[in-house]
Amino acid sequence: MSRLKELRIYVDKKINKIEDVDKRISATAHLYGVSLAAQMLAKKRGLDPELAAMAGMLHDMYAYKTGSYEDHAHLGADLANTILGKLELTTTEETDIICSAIYHHDDKASVDSPMDELLKDADVLDHCFKDSSKPVKEKEQKRYDALCKELGL
Ligand SMILES: [Fe+2]
Ligand SMILES: [Fe+2]
């Protein structure tokens, strides 16, 4: 079994504990959507698609676990570190790359490392394309425009 699949089984188990059906479906759709977008961007940008996908699967787990988005990126990096330590799927260096991306993913206005930027962009792609009839959020417009240009959309 691939390590991405192993991680997804773990995430699925945790997300399936959310009682509210709509929240459960929305959480699953978002994590898998960001994970897919992250893999595509990684392939485009010459980064590691597997690590990108794993970061996508874990990036909002803290918010789903606690029901709070308060500082969820920073606290989520700690949670991801604990999960990856428990699952033993990644090297220390890989864990650091994933956790750094999660730590920075809510800082959409700043520019960080290539994998950090990739996760921010994958998050924006999922937000904007899960229902493209809705207007793009002001705080995501700049990244959305840059992504459309990069991807020729
Ligand atoms: Fe988030
Ligand atoms: Fe997200």
PDB file of C-alpha atoms and ligand atoms in Angstrom:
ATOM      1  CA  MET A   1       0.000   0.000   0.000  1.00  0.00           C
ATOM      2  CA  SER A   2       1.322   3.473  -0.819  1.00  0.00           C
ATOM      3  CA  ARG A   3       2.048   5.775   2.078  1.00  0.00           C
ATOM      4  CA  LEU A   4      -0.442   8.292   0.685  1.00  0.00           C
ATOM      5  CA  LYS A   5      -3.111   5.604   0.833  1.00  0.00           C
ATOM      6  CA  GLU A   6      -2.090   4.721   4.392  1.00  0.00           C
ATOM      7  CA  LEU A   7      -2.353   8.364   5.395  1.00  0.00           C
ATOM      8  CA  ARG A   8      -5.754   8.658   3.709  1.00  0.00           C
ATOM      9  CA  ILE A   9      -7.069   5.660   5.644  1.00  0.00           C
ATOM     10  CA  TYR A  10      -5.975   7.383   8.872  1.00  0.00           C
ATOM     11  CA  VAL A  11      -7.526  10.723   7.850  1.00  0.00           C
ATOM     12  CA  ASP A  12     -10.764   9.034   6.709  1.00  0.00           C
ATOM     13  CA  LYS A  13     -11.092   7.340  10.108  1.00  0.00           C
ATOM     14  CA  LYS A  14     -10.682  10.645  11.940  1.00  0.00           C
ATOM     15  CA  ILE A  15     -12.999  12.601   9.639  1.00  0.00           C
ATOM     16  CA  ASN A  16     -15.657   9.888   9.881  1.00  0.00           C
ATOM     17  CA  LYS A  17     -15.957  10.762  13.576  1.00  0.00           C
ATOM     18  CA  ILE A  18     -17.530  14.118  12.670  1.00  0.00           C
ATOM     19  CA  GLU A  19     -21.210  13.617  13.499  1.00  0.00           C
ATOM     20  CA  ASP A  20     -22.712  16.285  11.238  1.00  0.00           C
ATOM     21  CA  VAL A  21     -23.064  14.718   7.782  1.00  0.00           C
ATOM     22  CA  ASP A  22     -22.673  17.972   5.837  1.00  0.00           C
ATOM     23  CA  LYS A  23     -19.520  18.910   7.748  1.00  0.00           C
ATOM     24  CA  ARG A  24     -18.146  15.406   7.273  1.00  0.00           C
ATOM     25  CA  ILE A  25     -18.717  15.474   3.520  1.00  0.00           C
ATOM     26  CA  SER A  26     -17.375  18.993   3.198  1.00  0.00           C
ATOM     27  CA  ALA A  27     -14.218  18.115   5.179  1.00  0.00           C
ATOM     28  CA  THR A  28     -13.570  15.016   3.077  1.00  0.00           C
ATOM     29  CA  ALA A  29     -14.191  16.872  -0.198  1.00  0.00           C
ATOM     30  CA  HIS A  30     -11.865  19.705   0.804  1.00  0.00           C
ATOM     31  CA  LEU A  31      -8.974  17.523   1.985  1.00  0.00           C
ATOM     32  CA  TYR A  32      -9.134  15.310  -1.120  1.00  0.00           C
ATOM     33  CA  GLY A  33      -9.628  18.352  -3.370  1.00  0.00           C
ATOM     34  CA  VAL A  34      -6.596  20.143  -1.973  1.00  0.00           C
ATOM     35  CA  SER A  35      -4.607  16.911  -2.117  1.00  0.00           C
ATOM     36  CA  LEU A  36      -5.424  16.489  -5.823  1.00  0.00           C
ATOM     37  CA  ALA A  37      -4.692  20.126  -6.656  1.00  0.00           C
ATOM     38  CA  ALA A  38      -1.426  19.903  -4.695  1.00  0.00           C
ATOM     39  CA  GLN A  39      -0.285  16.887  -6.726  1.00  0.00           C
ATOM     40  CA  MET A  40      -1.031  18.627 -10.007  1.00  0.00           C
ATOM     41  CA  LEU A  41       0.815  21.782  -8.950  1.00  0.00           C
ATOM     42  CA  ALA A  42       3.759  19.713  -7.698  1.00  0.00           C
ATOM     43  CA  LYS A  43       4.053  18.015 -11.081  1.00  0.00           C
ATOM     44  CA  LYS A  44       3.887  21.398 -12.816  1.00  0.00           C
ATOM     45  CA  ARG A  45       6.466  23.012 -10.494  1.00  0.00           C
ATOM     46  CA  GLY A  46       8.927  20.128 -10.184  1.00  0.00           C
ATOM     47  CA  LEU A  47       8.160  19.451  -6.508  1.00  0.00           C
ATOM     48  CA  ASP A  48       7.379  16.113  -4.838  1.00  0.00           C
ATOM     49  CA  PRO A  49       3.730  15.211  -5.658  1.00  0.00           C
ATOM     50  CA  GLU A  50       3.508  12.613  -2.892  1.00  0.00           C
ATOM     51  CA  LEU A  51       4.574  15.019  -0.137  1.00  0.00           C
ATOM     52  CA  ALA A  52       2.312  17.687  -1.622  1.00  0.00           C
ATOM     53  CA  ALA A  53      -0.632  15.272  -1.543  1.00  0.00           C
ATOM     54  CA  MET A  54       0.127  14.291   2.043  1.00  0.00           C
ATOM     55  CA  ALA A  55       0.280  17.945   3.126  1.00  0.00           C
ATOM     56  CA  GLY A  56      -3.079  18.499   1.433  1.00  0.00           C
ATOM     57  CA  MET A  57      -4.652  15.593   3.315  1.00  0.00           C
ATOM     58  CA  LEU A  58      -3.479  16.929   6.689  1.00  0.00           C
ATOM     59  CA  HIS A  59      -3.643  20.703   6.257  1.00  0.00           C
ATOM     60  CA  ASP A  60      -7.016  21.410   7.934  1.00  0.00           C
ATOM     61  CA  MET A  61      -7.180  18.393  10.240  1.00  0.00           C
ATOM     62  CA  TYR A  62      -6.799  20.555  13.338  1.00  0.00           C
ATOM     63  CA  ALA A  63      -9.833  22.648  12.390  1.00  0.00           C
ATOM     64  CA  TYR A  64     -11.927  19.550  11.694  1.00  0.00           C
ATOM     65  CA  LYS A  65     -10.770  17.851  14.893  1.00  0.00           C
ATOM     66  CA  THR A  66     -11.503  20.830  17.143  1.00  0.00           C
ATOM     67  CA  GLY A  67     -14.227  22.628  15.187  1.00  0.00           C
ATOM     68  CA  SER A  68     -12.155  25.839  15.401  1.00  0.00           C
ATOM     69  CA  TYR A  69     -10.189  27.725  12.744  1.00  0.00           C
ATOM     70  CA  GLU A  70      -8.505  29.910  15.378  1.00  0.00           C
ATOM     71  CA  ASP A  71      -4.748  29.662  14.628  1.00  0.00           C
ATOM     72  CA  HIS A  72      -5.513  26.351  12.907  1.00  0.00           C
ATOM     73  CA  ALA A  73      -2.511  26.489  10.576  1.00  0.00           C
ATOM     74  CA  HIS A  74       0.098  26.807  13.336  1.00  0.00           C
ATOM     75  CA  LEU A  75      -1.659  24.367  15.647  1.00  0.00           C
ATOM     76  CA  GLY A  76      -2.319  22.107  12.677  1.00  0.00           C
ATOM     77  CA  ALA A  77       1.402  21.862  11.957  1.00  0.00           C
ATOM     78  CA  ASP A  78       1.920  20.472  15.478  1.00  0.00           C
ATOM     79  CA  LEU A  79      -0.933  18.013  14.991  1.00  0.00           C
ATOM     80  CA  ALA A  80       0.472  16.904  11.616  1.00  0.00           C
ATOM     81  CA  ASN A  81       3.865  16.404  13.244  1.00  0.00           C
ATOM     82  CA  THR A  82       2.266  14.151  15.864  1.00  0.00           C
ATOM     83  CA  ILE A  83       0.272  12.185  13.266  1.00  0.00           C
ATOM     84  CA  LEU A  84       3.271  11.680  10.976  1.00  0.00           C
ATOM     85  CA  GLY A  85       5.414  10.677  13.970  1.00  0.00           C
ATOM     86  CA  LYS A  86       2.838   8.067  14.924  1.00  0.00           C
ATOM     87  CA  LEU A  87       2.348   6.679  11.412  1.00  0.00           C
ATOM     88  CA  GLU A  88       6.102   6.528  10.641  1.00  0.00           C
ATOM     89  CA  LEU A  89       5.532   7.105   6.926  1.00  0.00           C
ATOM     90  CA  THR A  90       7.995   9.954   6.418  1.00  0.00           C
ATOM     91  CA  THR A  91      11.595  10.854   7.178  1.00  0.00           C
ATOM     92  CA  THR A  92      12.286  13.744   9.564  1.00  0.00           C
ATOM     93  CA  GLU A  93      13.083  15.966   6.585  1.00  0.00           C
ATOM     94  CA  GLU A  94       9.835  15.044   4.803  1.00  0.00           C
ATOM     95  CA  THR A  95       7.820  15.608   7.980  1.00  0.00           C
ATOM     96  CA  ASP A  96       9.411  19.069   8.307  1.00  0.00           C
ATOM     97  CA  ILE A  97       8.494  19.968   4.705  1.00  0.00           C
ATOM     98  CA  ILE A  98       4.862  18.892   5.212  1.00  0.00           C
ATOM     99  CA  CYS A  99       4.549  20.621   8.592  1.00  0.00           C
ATOM    100  CA  SER A 100       6.107  23.840   7.297  1.00  0.00           C
ATOM    101  CA  ALA A 101       3.559  23.926   4.451  1.00  0.00           C
ATOM    102  CA  ILE A 102       0.714  23.410   6.934  1.00  0.00           C
ATOM    103  CA  TYR A 103       2.157  26.010   9.333  1.00  0.00           C
ATOM    104  CA  HIS A 104       2.198  28.682   6.595  1.00  0.00           C
ATOM    105  CA  HIS A 105      -0.904  27.705   4.605  1.00  0.00           C
ATOM    106  CA  ASP A 106      -3.129  30.424   6.040  1.00  0.00           C
ATOM    107  CA  ASP A 107      -0.614  33.219   5.348  1.00  0.00           C
ATOM    108  CA  LYS A 108      -1.963  33.745   1.847  1.00  0.00           C
ATOM    109  CA  ALA A 109      -0.581  37.288   1.560  1.00  0.00           C
ATOM    110  CA  SER A 110       3.070  36.360   2.208  1.00  0.00           C
ATOM    111  CA  VAL A 111       5.481  34.319   0.098  1.00  0.00           C
ATOM    112  CA  ASP A 112       7.224  31.361   1.736  1.00  0.00           C
ATOM    113  CA  SER A 113       9.099  28.238   0.511  1.00  0.00           C
ATOM    114  CA  PRO A 114       8.052  26.529  -2.769  1.00  0.00           C
ATOM    115  CA  MET A 115       6.142  23.732  -0.964  1.00  0.00           C
ATOM    116  CA  ASP A 116       4.546  26.260   1.417  1.00  0.00           C
ATOM    117  CA  GLU A 117       3.386  28.268  -1.587  1.00  0.00           C
ATOM    118  CA  LEU A 118       2.141  25.137  -3.324  1.00  0.00           C
ATOM    119  CA  LEU A 119      -0.154  24.231  -0.410  1.00  0.00           C
ATOM    120  CA  LYS A 120      -1.545  27.794  -0.204  1.00  0.00           C
ATOM    121  CA  ASP A 121      -2.258  27.683  -3.942  1.00  0.00           C
ATOM    122  CA  ALA A 122      -3.849  24.215  -3.782  1.00  0.00           C
ATOM    123  CA  ASP A 123      -6.110  25.480  -0.982  1.00  0.00           C
ATOM    124  CA  VAL A 124      -7.119  28.471  -3.131  1.00  0.00           C
ATOM    125  CA  LEU A 125      -7.784  26.248  -6.162  1.00  0.00           C
ATOM    126  CA  ASP A 126     -10.132  24.041  -4.156  1.00  0.00           C
ATOM    127  CA  HIS A 127     -11.920  27.048  -2.623  1.00  0.00           C
ATOM    128  CA  CYS A 128     -12.388  28.683  -6.035  1.00  0.00           C
ATOM    129  CA  PHE A 129     -13.214  25.641  -8.169  1.00  0.00           C
ATOM    130  CA  LYS A 130     -15.498  23.650  -5.895  1.00  0.00           C
ATOM    131  CA  ASP A 131     -18.219  26.090  -6.998  1.00  0.00           C
ATOM    132  CA  SER A 132     -16.931  28.424  -9.681  1.00  0.00           C
ATOM    133  CA  SER A 133     -20.302  30.209  -9.870  1.00  0.00           C
ATOM    134  CA  LYS A 134     -19.427  31.896  -6.564  1.00  0.00           C
ATOM    135  CA  PRO A 135     -17.228  35.011  -6.548  1.00  0.00           C
ATOM    136  CA  VAL A 136     -13.570  34.570  -5.611  1.00  0.00           C
ATOM    137  CA  LYS A 137     -12.833  35.873  -2.101  1.00  0.00           C
ATOM    138  CA  GLU A 138     -10.951  39.155  -2.046  1.00  0.00           C
ATOM    139  CA  LYS A 139      -8.071  37.688  -0.028  1.00  0.00           C
ATOM    140  CA  GLU A 140      -7.657  34.900  -2.606  1.00  0.00           C
ATOM    141  CA  GLN A 141      -8.080  36.955  -5.808  1.00  0.00           C
ATOM    142  CA  LYS A 142      -4.385  37.678  -6.360  1.00  0.00           C
ATOM    143  CA  ARG A 143      -3.365  34.037  -6.000  1.00  0.00           C
ATOM    144  CA  TYR A 144      -6.328  32.903  -8.084  1.00  0.00           C
ATOM    145  CA  ASP A 145      -5.339  35.256 -10.932  1.00  0.00           C
ATOM    146  CA  ALA A 146      -1.698  34.116 -10.761  1.00  0.00           C
ATOM    147  CA  LEU A 147      -2.791  30.452 -10.786  1.00  0.00           C
ATOM    148  CA  CYS A 148      -5.053  30.954 -13.803  1.00  0.00           C
ATOM    149  CA  LYS A 149      -2.130  32.549 -15.611  1.00  0.00           C
ATOM    150  CA  GLU A 150       0.308  29.798 -14.584  1.00  0.00           C
ATOM    151  CA  LEU A 151      -2.109  27.022 -15.569  1.00  0.00           C
ATOM    152  CA  GLY A 152      -3.358  28.728 -18.745  1.00  0.00           C
ATOM    153  CA  LEU A 153      -6.975  28.787 -17.500  1.00  0.00           C
TER     154      LEU A 153
HETATM  155 FE    FE B   1      -6.874  26.054   6.455  1.00  0.00          FE
HETATM  156 FE    FE B   2      -8.082  24.365   3.555  1.00  0.00          FE
END
